[in-house]
């Protein structure tokens, strides 16, 4: 019995010694082995990135014009994904949709496209999801294709990015203003525009609203239309909205104006 116990104990001791030696050997090499693994992974990643950057989509057809199907002049907060994708279409010189034409998207720093380039589908269209940059303003984007002579054909598209104050103004517009100032009805809200004898100006109507100063807009919003001899159908919001709320609403109106409202110091995002 003792002989068996001693045998087991000796074997266990030998195994323990071997394991310790193995661990020591492993520890001695671990730094080198880890470095080799990291280097290999870095090289693999580098090769993958280089391969990806070199991949280009080759067109199988060429068009003569590129037009916007949908997705332009959307409004969203800075750094966010636009609610609707941007869709463009390539046509030939007869206005017929072209399948297999290459479309490439570009824009200011910070703007991302998914995908950034693609071939037109059977309807001649390419769809991309667009994320705005971190600067508030109007983003001038470009969708490009090439014709049969390899001449570049461009389509300019505009999207609007709202800063914090403008986003607050948009929320106030949705809550208090849109029902009367927006002619189109939605599932969520039926417009009251057609029921009003004097039609309110949509906030995108820059031809009119750009001529009104910030002070006058504040007076109209605070005290109602009669404050500036405007329609009495415009109610006074001074008891509902704070001064900072009114300034946010004005900031939103200026941001979405079409044509754009331009003053000294206004920043516009460009290529």
XYZ file of N, CA, C and O in Angstrom, residues 64-186:
492
model
N -25.794 59.073 -70.625
C -25.515 60.439 -71.060
C -25.929 61.467 -70.015
O -25.516 62.621 -70.069
N -26.739 61.039 -69.046
C -27.231 61.963 -68.029
C -27.489 61.202 -66.737
O -27.761 60.000 -66.750
N -27.400 61.920 -65.625
C -27.726 61.348 -64.322
C -28.692 62.301 -63.621
O -28.473 63.513 -63.591
N -29.787 61.762 -63.101
C -30.836 62.588 -62.496
C -31.194 62.031 -61.119
O -30.959 60.854 -60.817
N -31.772 62.890 -60.302
C -32.204 62.484 -58.963
C -33.601 61.861 -59.028
O -34.512 62.442 -59.615
N -33.756 60.697 -58.443
C -35.074 60.073 -58.346
C -35.755 60.441 -57.033
O -36.944 60.756 -57.003
N -35.004 60.411 -55.940
C -35.547 60.790 -54.637
C -34.410 60.926 -53.639
O -33.296 60.440 -53.871
N -34.703 61.600 -52.531
C -33.738 61.677 -51.435
C -33.004 62.985 -51.292
O -32.225 63.151 -50.357
N -33.223 63.951 -52.201
C -32.566 65.244 -52.093
C -33.295 66.175 -51.142
O -34.475 66.008 -50.856
N -32.577 67.172 -50.641
C -33.102 68.202 -49.736
C -33.795 67.604 -48.510
O -34.843 68.092 -48.069
N -33.189 66.562 -47.970
C -33.680 66.027 -46.706
C -33.093 66.830 -45.554
O -32.068 67.502 -45.683
N -33.745 66.742 -44.410
C -33.336 67.490 -43.226
C -33.125 66.510 -42.082
O -34.009 65.700 -41.774
N -31.943 66.571 -41.460
C -31.652 65.678 -40.341
C -30.614 66.330 -39.441
O -29.943 67.293 -39.837
N -30.476 65.809 -38.240
C -29.489 66.339 -37.302
C -28.085 65.974 -37.755
O -27.867 64.956 -38.425
N -27.121 66.812 -37.409
C -25.731 66.552 -37.775
C -25.300 65.164 -37.301
O -25.672 64.711 -36.221
N -24.506 64.506 -38.141
C -23.969 63.204 -37.778
C -24.941 62.046 -37.859
O -24.594 60.924 -37.486
N -26.140 62.285 -38.359
C -27.153 61.228 -38.379
C -27.396 60.702 -39.794
O -27.074 61.346 -40.787
N -27.972 59.516 -39.850
C -28.352 58.892 -41.117
C -29.625 59.557 -41.628
O -30.582 59.745 -40.867
N -29.645 59.928 -42.908
C -30.852 60.531 -43.465
C -32.006 59.531 -43.413
O -31.797 58.326 -43.611
N -33.216 60.011 -43.168
C -34.357 59.089 -43.018
C -34.676 58.292 -44.269
O -35.162 57.168 -44.186
N -34.404 58.866 -45.440
C -34.672 58.172 -46.697
C -33.370 58.006 -47.483
O -32.506 58.880 -47.451
N -33.204 56.895 -48.200
C -31.996 56.739 -49.012
C -31.990 57.712 -50.189
O -33.038 58.228 -50.585
N -30.823 57.958 -50.715
C -30.668 58.789 -51.907
C -30.682 57.871 -53.125
O -29.932 56.892 -53.179
N -31.548 58.184 -54.086
C -31.697 57.353 -55.274
C -31.460 58.220 -56.511
O -32.090 59.271 -56.670
N -30.530 57.784 -57.378
C -30.258 58.496 -58.630
C -30.422 57.526 -59.792
O -30.364 56.309 -59.623
N -30.624 58.092 -60.970
C -30.844 57.264 -62.162
C -29.990 57.760 -63.313
O -29.844 58.967 -63.518
N -29.428 56.807 -64.056
C -28.631 57.127 -65.244
C -29.463 56.825 -66.490
O -30.043 55.732 -66.614
N -29.530 57.808 -67.400
C -30.280 57.655 -68.656
C -29.356 57.846 -69.852
O -28.301 58.494 -69.747
N -29.766 57.296 -70.994
C -29.004 57.539 -72.213
C -29.472 58.838 -72.851
O -30.293 59.569 -72.281
N -28.975 59.142 -74.028
C -29.313 60.420 -74.670
C -30.763 60.507 -75.123
O -31.242 61.573 -75.502
N -31.487 59.384 -75.077
C -32.903 59.384 -75.421
C -33.796 59.370 -74.179
O -35.021 59.291 -74.285
N -33.173 59.409 -72.995
C -33.940 59.403 -71.754
C -34.298 58.026 -71.258
O -35.086 57.892 -70.320
N -33.716 56.991 -71.865
C -33.986 55.612 -71.452
C -33.007 55.197 -70.362
O -31.811 55.498 -70.430
N -33.525 54.511 -69.341
C -32.689 54.078 -68.228
C -31.594 53.132 -68.706
O -31.809 52.292 -69.582
N -30.399 53.278 -68.125
C -29.233 52.470 -68.507
C -28.874 51.533 -67.360
O -28.685 51.959 -66.225
N -28.763 50.246 -67.671
C -28.361 49.247 -66.692
C -26.854 49.003 -66.778
O -26.310 48.881 -67.878
N -26.183 48.944 -65.625
C -24.758 48.632 -65.602
C -23.841 49.833 -65.684
O -22.631 49.672 -65.850
N -24.376 51.051 -65.540
C -23.543 52.253 -65.527
C -22.984 52.468 -64.118
O -23.667 52.214 -63.122
N -21.771 52.934 -64.033
C -21.135 53.168 -62.738
C -21.528 54.539 -62.199
O -21.433 55.539 -62.900
N -21.962 54.564 -60.934
C -22.276 55.814 -60.250
C -21.393 55.913 -59.014
O -21.281 54.961 -58.237
N -20.746 57.070 -58.839
C -19.890 57.311 -57.677
C -20.396 58.530 -56.926
O -20.750 59.540 -57.536
N -20.406 58.433 -55.590
C -20.899 59.517 -54.743
C -19.728 60.168 -54.002
O -18.799 59.486 -53.565
N -19.792 61.477 -53.849
C -18.767 62.205 -53.101
C -19.404 63.390 -52.390
O -20.482 63.859 -52.766
N -18.722 63.866 -51.340
C -19.252 64.987 -50.577
C -18.201 65.549 -49.647
O -17.041 65.098 -49.635
N -18.565 66.528 -48.812
C -17.622 67.143 -47.874
C -17.101 66.135 -46.863
O -17.677 65.063 -46.668
N -16.025 66.498 -46.202
C -15.431 65.645 -45.171
C -16.453 65.346 -44.083
O -17.172 66.234 -43.620
N -16.517 64.088 -43.682
C -17.443 63.675 -42.629
C -18.692 63.010 -43.154
O -19.386 62.307 -42.414
N -19.010 63.225 -44.429
C -20.179 62.593 -45.040
C -19.800 61.184 -45.487
O -18.730 60.970 -46.059
N -20.665 60.223 -45.224
C -20.396 58.849 -45.665
C -21.552 58.330 -46.503
O -22.715 58.668 -46.257
N -21.204 57.498 -47.497
C -22.184 56.881 -48.384
C -22.061 55.366 -48.271
O -20.962 54.834 -48.206
N -23.176 54.683 -48.260
C -23.175 53.223 -48.205
C -24.180 52.675 -49.215
O -25.374 52.653 -48.949
N -23.692 52.260 -50.420
C -22.298 52.226 -50.860
C -21.853 53.561 -51.447
O -22.675 54.399 -51.786
N -20.516 53.716 -51.588
C -19.981 54.935 -52.182
C -19.981 54.868 -53.696
O -19.888 55.895 -54.365
N -20.069 53.658 -54.255
C -20.190 53.502 -55.710
C -20.876 52.175 -56.005
O -20.799 51.240 -55.214
N -21.560 52.129 -57.136
C -22.284 50.916 -57.523
C -22.721 51.035 -58.980
O -22.719 52.120 -59.569
N -23.090 49.896 -59.550
C -23.637 49.877 -60.901
C -25.150 50.019 -60.855
O -25.806 49.531 -59.920
N -25.689 50.703 -61.843
C -27.137 50.877 -61.891
C -27.832 49.530 -62.097
O -27.327 48.645 -62.784
N -29.023 49.388 -61.497
C -29.780 48.143 -61.591
C -30.612 48.123 -62.875
O -30.433 48.955 -63.761
N -31.543 47.197 -62.949
C -32.337 47.036 -64.172
C -33.224 48.243 -64.466
O -33.675 48.424 -65.592
N -33.461 49.072 -63.441
C -34.257 50.292 -63.653
C -33.366 51.506 -63.870
O -33.861 52.641 -63.921
N -32.061 51.257 -63.979
C -31.127 52.358 -64.208
C -30.796 53.143 -62.953
O -30.227 54.234 -63.048
N -31.114 52.595 -61.788
C -30.964 53.352 -60.545
C -29.895 52.780 -59.620
O -29.589 51.588 -59.662
N -29.373 53.664 -58.786
C -28.469 53.292 -57.699
C -29.000 53.922 -56.421
O -29.386 55.093 -56.410
N -29.019 53.144 -55.349
C -29.507 53.609 -54.055
C -28.366 53.596 -53.048
O -27.617 52.621 -52.969
N -28.211 54.685 -52.299
C -27.186 54.743 -51.266
C -27.763 55.347 -49.989
O -28.668 56.194 -50.044
N -27.260 54.896 -48.845
C -27.643 55.462 -47.553
C -26.604 56.498 -47.157
O -25.396 56.230 -47.205
N -27.066 57.672 -46.752
C -26.175 58.806 -46.544
C -26.198 59.252 -45.091
O -27.267 59.484 -44.524
N -25.016 59.377 -44.506
C -24.877 59.891 -43.144
C -24.212 61.251 -43.202
O -23.150 61.405 -43.818
N -24.824 62.252 -42.563
C -24.314 63.618 -42.606
C -23.083 63.779 -41.726
O -22.842 62.992 -40.810
N -22.317 64.833 -41.990
C -21.152 65.150 -41.182
C -21.533 65.869 -39.905
O -22.712 66.075 -39.598
N -20.525 66.282 -39.146
C -20.765 66.889 -37.839
C -20.978 68.379 -37.849
O -21.203 68.980 -36.796
N -20.913 69.019 -39.017
C -21.105 70.463 -39.107
C -22.506 70.785 -39.610
O -22.970 70.201 -40.589
N -23.175 71.722 -38.946
C -24.501 72.154 -39.393
C -24.369 72.988 -40.660
O -23.408 73.739 -40.835
N -25.324 72.865 -41.560
C -25.304 73.632 -42.793
C -25.863 72.843 -43.949
O -26.437 71.769 -43.779
N -25.674 73.371 -45.138
C -26.153 72.718 -46.359
C -24.992 71.950 -46.986
O -23.948 72.534 -47.281
N -25.224 70.693 -47.198
C -24.184 69.833 -47.760
C -24.398 69.661 -49.265
O -25.447 69.196 -49.693
N -23.395 70.070 -50.029
C -23.440 69.925 -51.477
C -22.754 68.613 -51.849
O -21.535 68.454 -51.682
N -23.528 67.663 -52.337
C -23.040 66.334 -52.672
C -23.033 66.160 -54.184
O -23.731 66.868 -54.908
N -22.268 65.185 -54.642
C -22.165 64.944 -56.081
C -22.333 63.455 -56.373
O -21.709 62.614 -55.715
N -23.183 63.142 -57.340
C -23.289 61.796 -57.897
C -22.760 61.877 -59.321
O -23.189 62.735 -60.099
N -21.808 61.000 -59.654
C -21.136 61.097 -60.953
C -21.235 59.792 -61.735
O -21.248 58.708 -61.157
N -21.273 59.920 -63.046
C -21.160 58.779 -63.950
C -20.315 59.232 -65.143
O -19.869 60.387 -65.188
N -20.059 58.351 -66.103
C -19.298 58.722 -67.294
C -20.068 58.315 -68.538
O -20.784 57.306 -68.538
N -19.899 59.122 -69.582
C -20.575 58.782 -70.837
C -19.662 57.899 -71.701
O -18.588 57.469 -71.257
N -20.081 57.630 -72.908
C -19.330 56.710 -73.777
C -17.942 57.233 -74.118
O -17.032 56.456 -74.399
N -17.775 58.533 -74.093
C -16.459 59.123 -74.377
C -15.615 59.239 -73.108
O -14.557 59.858 -73.120
N -16.132 58.657 -72.009
C -15.464 58.666 -70.702
C -15.408 60.064 -70.088
O -14.568 60.337 -69.224
N -16.301 60.915 -70.543
C -16.414 62.232 -69.939
C -17.302 62.132 -68.703
O -18.346 61.491 -68.717
N -16.887 62.791 -67.640
C -17.626 62.735 -66.377
C -18.904 63.571 -66.465
O -18.887 64.700 -66.962
N -19.986 62.988 -65.960
C -21.273 63.675 -65.917
C -21.700 63.745 -64.444
O -21.793 62.721 -63.771
N -21.939 64.965 -63.936
C -22.213 65.169 -62.511
C -23.648 65.576 -62.239
O -24.298 66.238 -63.063
N -24.126 65.174 -61.073
C -25.412 65.622 -60.542
C -25.158 66.179 -59.154
O -24.608 65.490 -58.289
N -25.531 67.437 -58.921
C -25.364 68.054 -57.608
C -26.632 67.880 -56.780
O -27.745 68.104 -57.273
N -26.449 67.483 -55.534
C -27.566 67.201 -54.627
C -27.318 67.947 -53.325
O -26.172 68.049 -52.862
N -28.371 68.449 -52.715
C -28.235 69.207 -51.475
C -29.006 68.540 -50.340
O -30.146 68.118 -50.517
N -28.350 68.433 -49.192
C -28.991 67.940 -47.973
C -28.736 68.959 -46.857
O -27.770 69.729 -46.920
N -29.584 68.959 -45.833
C -29.487 69.957 -44.770
C -29.233 69.275 -43.435
O -29.971 68.373 -43.030
N -28.164 69.721 -42.755
C -27.816 69.200 -41.432
C -28.132 70.254 -40.379
O -27.711 71.408 -40.487
N -28.883 69.873 -39.357
C -29.288 70.793 -38.301
C -28.402 70.650 -37.066
O -28.106 69.541 -36.636
N -28.005 71.797 -36.515
C -27.300 71.800 -35.244
C -28.276 71.642 -34.090
O -29.481 71.443 -34.285
N -27.769 71.756 -32.857
C -28.607 71.514 -31.677
C -29.782 72.484 -31.618
O -30.937 72.078 -31.437
N -29.518 73.790 -31.753
C -30.593 74.784 -31.649
C -31.616 74.607 -32.767
O -32.828 74.687 -32.536
N -31.147 74.321 -33.966
C -32.050 74.126 -35.095
C -32.899 72.859 -34.930
O -34.061 72.826 -35.323
N -32.304 71.828 -34.352
C -33.057 70.599 -34.088
C -34.159 70.852 -33.074
O -35.280 70.347 -33.215
N -33.856 71.650 -32.048
C -34.890 72.035 -31.081
C -35.989 72.820 -31.784
O -37.187 72.595 -31.544
N -35.604 73.722 -32.693
C -36.588 74.489 -33.449
C -37.465 73.592 -34.308
O -38.671 73.839 -34.441
N -36.877 72.570 -34.858
C -37.659 71.623 -35.668
C -38.690 70.893 -34.809
O -39.825 70.677 -35.231
N -38.297 70.517 -33.608
C -39.229 69.844 -32.698
C -40.387 70.764 -32.324
O -41.543 70.330 -32.256
N -40.078 72.054 -32.111
C -41.129 73.028 -31.797
C -42.041 73.235 -33.003
O -43.265 73.368 -32.854
N -41.452 73.259 -34.190
C -42.246 73.363 -35.415
C -43.216 72.193 -35.536
O -44.396 72.374 -35.852
N -42.719 70.980 -35.286
C -43.571 69.793 -35.371
C -44.724 69.860 -34.368
O -45.830 69.394 -34.653
N -44.457 70.455 -33.220
C -45.466 70.489 -32.157
C -46.483 71.620 -32.323
O -47.674 71.427 -32.083
N -46.005 72.791 -32.763
C -46.888 73.966 -32.744
C -47.208 74.576 -34.125
O -48.248 75.226 -34.266
N -46.337 74.403 -35.101
C -46.447 75.192 -36.333
C -46.836 74.412 -37.581
O -47.519 74.950 -38.461
N -46.375 73.189 -37.666
C -46.461 72.456 -38.921
C -47.892 72.265 -39.415
O -48.144 72.259 -40.622
N -48.809 72.123 -38.525
C -50.186 71.821 -38.935
C -50.766 72.911 -39.836
O -51.578 72.632 -40.722
N -50.339 74.145 -39.627
C -50.847 75.244 -40.450
C -49.854 75.693 -41.536
O -50.268 76.129 -42.606
N -48.567 75.584 -41.251
C -47.563 76.104 -42.181
C -47.110 75.091 -43.221
O -46.344 75.448 -44.122
N -47.546 73.843 -43.110
C -47.197 72.831 -44.101
C -48.446 72.395 -44.846
O -49.382 71.871 -44.239
N -48.512 72.606 -46.158
C -49.721 72.275 -46.929
C -50.030 70.784 -46.976
O -51.202 70.397 -47.029
N -49.006 69.943 -46.960
C -49.231 68.506 -47.126
C -49.661 67.844 -45.816
O -49.102 68.111 -44.760
N -50.649 66.984 -45.921
C -51.083 66.195 -44.767
C -50.277 64.903 -44.703
O -49.779 64.411 -45.722
N -50.127 64.369 -43.508
C -49.458 63.086 -43.308
C -50.388 62.169 -42.531
O -51.445 62.592 -42.042
